[in-house]
mmCIF file of C-alpha atoms in Angstrom:
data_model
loop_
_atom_site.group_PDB
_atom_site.id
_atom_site.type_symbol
_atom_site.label_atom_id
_atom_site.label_comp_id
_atom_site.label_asym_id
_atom_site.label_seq_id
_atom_site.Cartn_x
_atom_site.Cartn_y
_atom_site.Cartn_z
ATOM 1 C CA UNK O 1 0.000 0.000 0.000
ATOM 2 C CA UNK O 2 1.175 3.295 -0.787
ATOM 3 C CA UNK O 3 2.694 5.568 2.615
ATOM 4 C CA UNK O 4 0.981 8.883 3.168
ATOM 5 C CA UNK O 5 3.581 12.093 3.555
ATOM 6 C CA UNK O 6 3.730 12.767 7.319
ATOM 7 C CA UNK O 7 4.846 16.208 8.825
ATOM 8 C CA UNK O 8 8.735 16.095 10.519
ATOM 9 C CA UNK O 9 6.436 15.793 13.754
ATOM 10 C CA UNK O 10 4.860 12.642 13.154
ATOM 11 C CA UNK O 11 7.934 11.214 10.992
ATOM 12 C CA UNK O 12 9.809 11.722 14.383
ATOM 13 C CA UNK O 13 6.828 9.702 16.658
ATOM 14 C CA UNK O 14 6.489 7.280 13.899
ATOM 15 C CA UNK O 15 10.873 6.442 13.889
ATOM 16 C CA UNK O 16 9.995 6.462 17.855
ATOM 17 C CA UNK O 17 7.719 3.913 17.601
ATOM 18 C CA UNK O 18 9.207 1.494 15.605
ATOM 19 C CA UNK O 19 12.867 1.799 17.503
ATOM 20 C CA UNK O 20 11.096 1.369 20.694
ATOM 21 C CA UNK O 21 9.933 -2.125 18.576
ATOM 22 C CA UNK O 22 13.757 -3.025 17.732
ATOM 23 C CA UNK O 23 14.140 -2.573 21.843
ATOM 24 C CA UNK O 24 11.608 -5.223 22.556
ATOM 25 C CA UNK O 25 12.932 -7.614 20.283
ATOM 26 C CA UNK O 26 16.405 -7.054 21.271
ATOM 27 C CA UNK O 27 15.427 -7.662 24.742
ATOM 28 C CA UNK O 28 12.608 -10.123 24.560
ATOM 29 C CA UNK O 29 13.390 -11.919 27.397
ATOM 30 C CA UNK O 30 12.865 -8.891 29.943
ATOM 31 C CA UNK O 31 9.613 -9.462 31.784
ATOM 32 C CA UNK O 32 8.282 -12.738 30.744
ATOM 33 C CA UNK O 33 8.330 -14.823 33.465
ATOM 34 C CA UNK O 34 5.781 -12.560 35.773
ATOM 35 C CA UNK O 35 2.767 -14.512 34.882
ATOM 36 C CA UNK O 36 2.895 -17.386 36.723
ATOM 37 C CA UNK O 37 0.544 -19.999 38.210
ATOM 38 C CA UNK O 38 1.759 -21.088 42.261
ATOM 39 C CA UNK O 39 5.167 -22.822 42.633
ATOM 40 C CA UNK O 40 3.465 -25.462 45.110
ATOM 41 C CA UNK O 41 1.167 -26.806 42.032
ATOM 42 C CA UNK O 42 4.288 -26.646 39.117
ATOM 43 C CA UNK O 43 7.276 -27.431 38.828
ATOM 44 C CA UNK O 44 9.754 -25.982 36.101
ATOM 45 C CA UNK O 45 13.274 -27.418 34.106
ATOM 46 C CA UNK O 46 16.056 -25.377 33.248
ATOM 47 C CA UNK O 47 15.024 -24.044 29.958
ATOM 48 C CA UNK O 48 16.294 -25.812 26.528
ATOM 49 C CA UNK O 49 17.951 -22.171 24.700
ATOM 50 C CA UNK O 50 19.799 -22.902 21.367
ATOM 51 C CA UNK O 51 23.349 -22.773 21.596
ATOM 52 C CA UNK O 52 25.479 -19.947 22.446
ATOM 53 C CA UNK O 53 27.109 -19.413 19.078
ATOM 54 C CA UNK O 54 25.806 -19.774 15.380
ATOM 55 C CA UNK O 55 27.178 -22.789 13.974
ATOM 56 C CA UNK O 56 29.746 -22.706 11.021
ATOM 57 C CA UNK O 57 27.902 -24.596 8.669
ATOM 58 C CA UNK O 58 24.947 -22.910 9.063
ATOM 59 C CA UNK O 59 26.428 -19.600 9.097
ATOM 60 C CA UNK O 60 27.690 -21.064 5.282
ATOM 61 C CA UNK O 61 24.102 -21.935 4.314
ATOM 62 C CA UNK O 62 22.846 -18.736 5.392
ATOM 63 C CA UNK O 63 24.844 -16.335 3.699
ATOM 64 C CA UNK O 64 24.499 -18.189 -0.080
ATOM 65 C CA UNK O 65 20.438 -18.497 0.809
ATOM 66 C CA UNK O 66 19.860 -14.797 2.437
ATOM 67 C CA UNK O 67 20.570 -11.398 1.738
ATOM 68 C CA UNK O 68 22.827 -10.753 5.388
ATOM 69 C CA UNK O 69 25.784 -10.315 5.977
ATOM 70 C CA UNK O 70 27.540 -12.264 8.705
ATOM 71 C CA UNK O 71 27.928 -9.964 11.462
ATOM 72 C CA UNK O 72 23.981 -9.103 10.736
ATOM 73 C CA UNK O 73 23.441 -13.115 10.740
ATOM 74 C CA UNK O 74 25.219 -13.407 14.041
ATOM 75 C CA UNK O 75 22.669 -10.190 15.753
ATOM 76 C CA UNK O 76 19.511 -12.226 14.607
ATOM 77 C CA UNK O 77 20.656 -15.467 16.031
ATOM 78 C CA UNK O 78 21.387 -13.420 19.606
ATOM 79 C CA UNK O 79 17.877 -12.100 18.622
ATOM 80 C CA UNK O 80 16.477 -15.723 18.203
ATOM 81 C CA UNK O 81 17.989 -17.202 21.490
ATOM 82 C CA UNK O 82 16.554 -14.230 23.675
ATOM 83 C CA UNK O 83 12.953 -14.737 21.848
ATOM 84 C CA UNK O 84 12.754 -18.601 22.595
ATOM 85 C CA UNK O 85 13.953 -18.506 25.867
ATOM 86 C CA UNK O 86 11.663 -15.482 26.534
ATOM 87 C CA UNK O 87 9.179 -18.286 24.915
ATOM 88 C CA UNK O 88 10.056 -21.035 27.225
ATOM 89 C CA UNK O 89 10.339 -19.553 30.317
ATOM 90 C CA UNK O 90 6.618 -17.968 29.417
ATOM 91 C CA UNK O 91 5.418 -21.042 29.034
ATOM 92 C CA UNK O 92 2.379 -21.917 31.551
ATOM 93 C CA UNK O 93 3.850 -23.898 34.468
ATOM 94 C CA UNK O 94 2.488 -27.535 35.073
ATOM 95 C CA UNK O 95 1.145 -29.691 37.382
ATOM 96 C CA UNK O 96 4.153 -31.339 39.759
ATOM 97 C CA UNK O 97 4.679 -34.594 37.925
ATOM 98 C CA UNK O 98 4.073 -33.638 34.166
ATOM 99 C CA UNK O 99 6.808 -32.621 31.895
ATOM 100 C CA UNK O 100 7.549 -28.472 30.932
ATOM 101 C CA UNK O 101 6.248 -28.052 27.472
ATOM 102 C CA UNK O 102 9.487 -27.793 25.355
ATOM 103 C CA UNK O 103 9.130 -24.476 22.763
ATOM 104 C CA UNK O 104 12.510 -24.972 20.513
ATOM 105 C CA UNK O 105 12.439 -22.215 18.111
ATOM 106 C CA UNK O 106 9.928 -19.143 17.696
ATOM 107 C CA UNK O 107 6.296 -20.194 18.176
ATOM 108 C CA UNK O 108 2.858 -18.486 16.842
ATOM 109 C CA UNK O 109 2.601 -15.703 20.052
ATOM 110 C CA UNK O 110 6.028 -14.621 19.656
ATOM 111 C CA UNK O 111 6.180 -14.097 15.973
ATOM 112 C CA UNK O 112 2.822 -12.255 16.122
ATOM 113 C CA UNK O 113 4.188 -10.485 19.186
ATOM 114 C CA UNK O 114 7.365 -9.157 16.345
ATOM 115 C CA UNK O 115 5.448 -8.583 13.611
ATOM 116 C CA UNK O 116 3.142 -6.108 15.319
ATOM 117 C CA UNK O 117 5.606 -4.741 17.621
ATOM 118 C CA UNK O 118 8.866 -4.534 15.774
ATOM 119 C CA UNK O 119 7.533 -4.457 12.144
ATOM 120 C CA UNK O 120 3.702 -2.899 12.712
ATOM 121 C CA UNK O 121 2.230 -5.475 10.666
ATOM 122 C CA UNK O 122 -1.078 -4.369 12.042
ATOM 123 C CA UNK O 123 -3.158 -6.551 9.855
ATOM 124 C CA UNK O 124 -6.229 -8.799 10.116
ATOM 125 C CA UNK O 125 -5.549 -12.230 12.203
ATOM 126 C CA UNK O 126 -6.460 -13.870 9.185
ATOM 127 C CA UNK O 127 -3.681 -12.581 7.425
ATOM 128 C CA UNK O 128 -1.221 -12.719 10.169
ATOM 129 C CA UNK O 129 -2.055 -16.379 10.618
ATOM 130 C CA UNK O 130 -1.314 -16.766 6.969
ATOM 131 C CA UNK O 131 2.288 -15.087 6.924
ATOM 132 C CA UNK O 132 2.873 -17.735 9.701
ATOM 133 C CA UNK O 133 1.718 -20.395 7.937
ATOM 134 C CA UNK O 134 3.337 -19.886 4.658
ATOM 135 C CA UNK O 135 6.594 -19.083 6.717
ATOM 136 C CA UNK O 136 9.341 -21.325 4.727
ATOM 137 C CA UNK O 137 10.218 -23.942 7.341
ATOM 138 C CA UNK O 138 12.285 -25.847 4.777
ATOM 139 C CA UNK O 139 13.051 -29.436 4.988
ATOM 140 C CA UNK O 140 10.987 -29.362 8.485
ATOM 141 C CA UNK O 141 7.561 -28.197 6.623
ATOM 142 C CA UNK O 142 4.241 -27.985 8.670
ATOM 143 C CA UNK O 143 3.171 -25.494 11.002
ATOM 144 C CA UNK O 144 5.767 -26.023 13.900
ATOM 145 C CA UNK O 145 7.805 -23.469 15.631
ATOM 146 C CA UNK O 146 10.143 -21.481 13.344
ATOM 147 C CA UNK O 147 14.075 -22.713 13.536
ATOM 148 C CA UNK O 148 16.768 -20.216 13.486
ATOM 149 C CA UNK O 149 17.269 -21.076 9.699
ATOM 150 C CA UNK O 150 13.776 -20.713 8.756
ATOM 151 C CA UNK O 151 13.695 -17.331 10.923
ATOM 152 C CA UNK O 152 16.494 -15.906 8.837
ATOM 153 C CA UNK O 153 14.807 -17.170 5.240
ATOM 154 C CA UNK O 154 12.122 -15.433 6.042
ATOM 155 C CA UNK O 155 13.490 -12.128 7.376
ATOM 156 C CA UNK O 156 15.479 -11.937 4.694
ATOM 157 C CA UNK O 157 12.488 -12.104 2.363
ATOM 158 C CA UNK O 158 10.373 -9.020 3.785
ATOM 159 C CA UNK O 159 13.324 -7.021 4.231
ATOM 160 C CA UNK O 160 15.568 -7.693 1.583
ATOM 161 C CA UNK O 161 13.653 -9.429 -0.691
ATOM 162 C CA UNK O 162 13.588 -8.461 -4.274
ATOM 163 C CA UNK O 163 10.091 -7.819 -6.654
ATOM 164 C CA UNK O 164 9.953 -11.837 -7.336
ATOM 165 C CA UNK O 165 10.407 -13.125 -3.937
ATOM 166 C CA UNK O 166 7.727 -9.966 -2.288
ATOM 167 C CA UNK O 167 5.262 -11.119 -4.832
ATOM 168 C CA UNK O 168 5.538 -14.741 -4.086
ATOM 169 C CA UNK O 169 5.416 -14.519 -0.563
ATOM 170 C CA UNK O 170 2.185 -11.908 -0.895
ATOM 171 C CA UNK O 171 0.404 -14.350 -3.199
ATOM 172 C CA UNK O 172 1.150 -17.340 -0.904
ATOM 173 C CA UNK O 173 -0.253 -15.536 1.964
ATOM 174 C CA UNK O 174 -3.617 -14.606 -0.011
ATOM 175 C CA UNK O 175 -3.583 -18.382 -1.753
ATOM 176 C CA UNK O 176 -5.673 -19.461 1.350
ATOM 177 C CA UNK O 177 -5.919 -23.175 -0.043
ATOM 178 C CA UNK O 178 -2.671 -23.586 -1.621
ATOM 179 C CA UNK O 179 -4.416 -24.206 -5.114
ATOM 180 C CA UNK O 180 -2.425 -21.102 -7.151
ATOM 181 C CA UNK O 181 -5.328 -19.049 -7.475
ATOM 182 C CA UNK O 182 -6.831 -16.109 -5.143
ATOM 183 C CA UNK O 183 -10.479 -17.138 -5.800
ATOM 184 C CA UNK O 184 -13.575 -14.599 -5.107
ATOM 185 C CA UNK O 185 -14.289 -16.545 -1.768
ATOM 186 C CA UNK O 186 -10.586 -15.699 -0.508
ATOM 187 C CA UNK O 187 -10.964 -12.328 -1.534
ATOM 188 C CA UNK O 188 -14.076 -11.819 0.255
ATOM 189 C CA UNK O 189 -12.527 -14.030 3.664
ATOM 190 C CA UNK O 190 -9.342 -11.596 3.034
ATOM 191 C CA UNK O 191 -11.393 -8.344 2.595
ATOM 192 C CA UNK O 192 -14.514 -8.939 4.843
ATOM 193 C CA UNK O 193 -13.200 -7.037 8.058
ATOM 194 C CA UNK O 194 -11.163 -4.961 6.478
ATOM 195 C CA UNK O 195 -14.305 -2.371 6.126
ATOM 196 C CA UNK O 196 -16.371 -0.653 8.064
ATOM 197 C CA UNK O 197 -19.525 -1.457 8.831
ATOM 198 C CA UNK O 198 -22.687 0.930 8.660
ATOM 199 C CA UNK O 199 -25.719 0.195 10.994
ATOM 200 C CA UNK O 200 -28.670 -0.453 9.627
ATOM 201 C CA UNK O 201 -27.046 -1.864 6.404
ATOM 202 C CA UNK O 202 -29.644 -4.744 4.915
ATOM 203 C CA UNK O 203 -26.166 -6.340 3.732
ATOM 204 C CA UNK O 204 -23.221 -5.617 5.330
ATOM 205 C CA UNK O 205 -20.981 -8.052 3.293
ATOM 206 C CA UNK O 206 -22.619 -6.541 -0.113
ATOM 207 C CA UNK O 207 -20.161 -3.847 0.205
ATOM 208 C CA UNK O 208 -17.214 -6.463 0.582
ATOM 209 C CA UNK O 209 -18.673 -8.065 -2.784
ATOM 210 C CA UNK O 210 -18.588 -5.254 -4.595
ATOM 211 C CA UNK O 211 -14.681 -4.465 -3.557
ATOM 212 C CA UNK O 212 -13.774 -7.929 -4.453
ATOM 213 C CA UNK O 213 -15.415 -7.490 -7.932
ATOM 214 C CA UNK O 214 -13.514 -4.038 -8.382
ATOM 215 C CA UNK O 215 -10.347 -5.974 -7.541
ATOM 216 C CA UNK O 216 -10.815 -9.122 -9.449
ATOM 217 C CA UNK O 217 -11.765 -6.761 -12.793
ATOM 218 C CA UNK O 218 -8.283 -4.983 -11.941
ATOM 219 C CA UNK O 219 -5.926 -8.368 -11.298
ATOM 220 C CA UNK O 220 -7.471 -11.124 -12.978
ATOM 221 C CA UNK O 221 -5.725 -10.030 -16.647
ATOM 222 C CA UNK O 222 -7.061 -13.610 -18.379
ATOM 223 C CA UNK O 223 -10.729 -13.418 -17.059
ATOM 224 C CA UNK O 224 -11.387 -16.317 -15.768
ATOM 225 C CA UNK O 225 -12.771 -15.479 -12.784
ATOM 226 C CA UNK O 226 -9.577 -16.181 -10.677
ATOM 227 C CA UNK O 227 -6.381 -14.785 -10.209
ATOM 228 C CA UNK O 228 -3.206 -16.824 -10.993
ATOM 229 C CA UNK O 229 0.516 -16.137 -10.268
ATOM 230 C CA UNK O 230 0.842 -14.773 -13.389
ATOM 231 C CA UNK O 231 -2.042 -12.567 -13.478
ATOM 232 C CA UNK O 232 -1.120 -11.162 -10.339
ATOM 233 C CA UNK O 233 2.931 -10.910 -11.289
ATOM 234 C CA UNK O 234 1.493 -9.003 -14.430
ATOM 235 C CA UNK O 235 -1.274 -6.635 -12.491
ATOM 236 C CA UNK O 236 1.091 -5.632 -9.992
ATOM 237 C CA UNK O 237 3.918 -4.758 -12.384
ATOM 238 C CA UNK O 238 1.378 -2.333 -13.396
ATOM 239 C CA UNK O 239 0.247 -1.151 -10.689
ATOM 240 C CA UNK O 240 2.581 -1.815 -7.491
ATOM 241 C CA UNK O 241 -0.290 -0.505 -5.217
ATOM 242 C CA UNK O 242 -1.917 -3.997 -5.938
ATOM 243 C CA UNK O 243 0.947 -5.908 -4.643
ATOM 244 C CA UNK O 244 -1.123 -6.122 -0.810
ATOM 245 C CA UNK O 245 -4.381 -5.321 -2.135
ATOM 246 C CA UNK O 246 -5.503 -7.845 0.210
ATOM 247 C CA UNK O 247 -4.051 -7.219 3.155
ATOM 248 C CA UNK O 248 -0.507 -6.233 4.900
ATOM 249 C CA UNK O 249 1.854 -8.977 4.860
ATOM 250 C CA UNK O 250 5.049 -7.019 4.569
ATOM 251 C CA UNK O 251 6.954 -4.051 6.728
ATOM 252 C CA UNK O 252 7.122 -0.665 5.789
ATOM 253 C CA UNK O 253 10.389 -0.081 3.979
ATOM 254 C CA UNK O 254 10.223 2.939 7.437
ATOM 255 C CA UNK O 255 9.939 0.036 9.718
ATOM 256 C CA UNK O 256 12.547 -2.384 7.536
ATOM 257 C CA UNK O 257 15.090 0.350 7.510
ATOM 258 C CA UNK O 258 15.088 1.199 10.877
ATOM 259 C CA UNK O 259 15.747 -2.688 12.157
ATOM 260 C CA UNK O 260 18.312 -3.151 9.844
ATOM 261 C CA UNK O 261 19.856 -0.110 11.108
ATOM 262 C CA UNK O 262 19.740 -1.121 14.239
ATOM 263 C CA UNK O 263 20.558 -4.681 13.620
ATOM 264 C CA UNK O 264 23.930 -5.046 14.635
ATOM 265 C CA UNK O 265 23.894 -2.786 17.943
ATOM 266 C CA UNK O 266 24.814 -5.028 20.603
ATOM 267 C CA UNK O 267 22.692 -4.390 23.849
#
């Protein structure tokens, strides 16, 4: 979606706002162990956090498969360790007897908890759901916690990634069945809270309709009632506006710039 000009005012609260997000990631871990059930009814483990230091191979893999450098590789993995162990020792306590629930890598609630508060990917759940599920996990697939590898894919994707790789992951995200076409019924599931509702309206979806139609006559370049990779690769080389016409799924190039800035700082 296109960014409105701001005044130097509320350019300054906006750069505020999303450094104060690069704090809480960098420090995820402050904080989260204050919710707690009683200590006589649980009883916690030592949590499982990845190891200290970023192993060679990996650091190999990473740097021919992402678009980071090493010393920005080696910030996101201190990143990653601080947001599972934040994760872990989060986790709800247990009846004495049963095993701690083991979190190893990023799960669901903390990679919503970054995307809204380091990225402000304030977006409908049902959209946020799908950026997690389409997350590349690699070789591990399926909807399981996010490994350190997958993290870095996929950061390096929606900050770095070039017109091919945006596109694909945007499409993916809107592909709610995984069948290569954003039908009218994903549309309307993608669009339906996305506007406001009047009281007193006889149909308060018949608005949503009509948007979907608008969109589908803009991005659906072989009229066939669907859109396809390719129709959607050629509607949004025409008009880039269209490239989250369904919903946000990637950062503001404000909020990208400003974590990569700050992505090597040490704390």
């Amino acid at each position: 979606m296109s960014e409105k000009k701001q005044d130097p005012q509320v350019s300054m609260a906006a750069s505020f706002i999303a450094m104060r997000g690069v704090r809480i990631f960098l420090n995820a871990g402050k904080g989260a162990t204050e919710k707690r059930t009683s200590p006589t009814r649980s009883r916690r483990t030592k949590a499982a956090v990845p190891g200290n230091k970023l192993q060679l191979n990996v650091m190999e893999i990473l740097l021919k498969n992402t678009r980071f450098a090493k010393n920005e590789l080696e910030a996101l993995f201190l990143m990653y360790r601080r947001l599972v162990a934040a994760a872990q020792a989060a986790a709800p306590a247990t009846v004495v007897g049963q095993p701690v629930p083991k979190i190893e890598g990023i799960d669901q609630n903390t990679f919503r908890d970054v995307m809204h508060n380091t990225f402000d990917l304030v977006t409908e759940d049902v959209v946020l759901d799908r950026v997690w599920l389409t997350w590349d996990r690699g070789a591990n697939g399926g909807e399981g916690a996010l490994k350190f590898e997958a993290w870095a894919r996929g950061l390096s994707v929606i900050l770095r990634g070039n017109d091919e790789e945006r596109r694909a992951h945007c499409f993916a995200v809107y592909d709610l069945n995984g069948d290569g076409y954003i039908t009218r019924d994903e549309m309307f599931a993608l669009l339906k809270n996305s506007l406001l509702k009047q009281p007193g309206d006889e149909d308060p979806d018949e608005g949503v309709r009509d948007l979907v139609e608008l969109v589908l006559k803009k991005m659906d370049v072989d009229k066939d009632g669907k859109v396809s990779v390719e129709d959607y690769r050629a509607a949004v080389e025409q008009e880039p506006l269209l490239l989250e016409a369904f919903g946000q799924c990637l950062p503001s190039k404000r909020h990208s710039a400003t974590f990569l800035k700050n992505l090597t700082i040490k704390p």
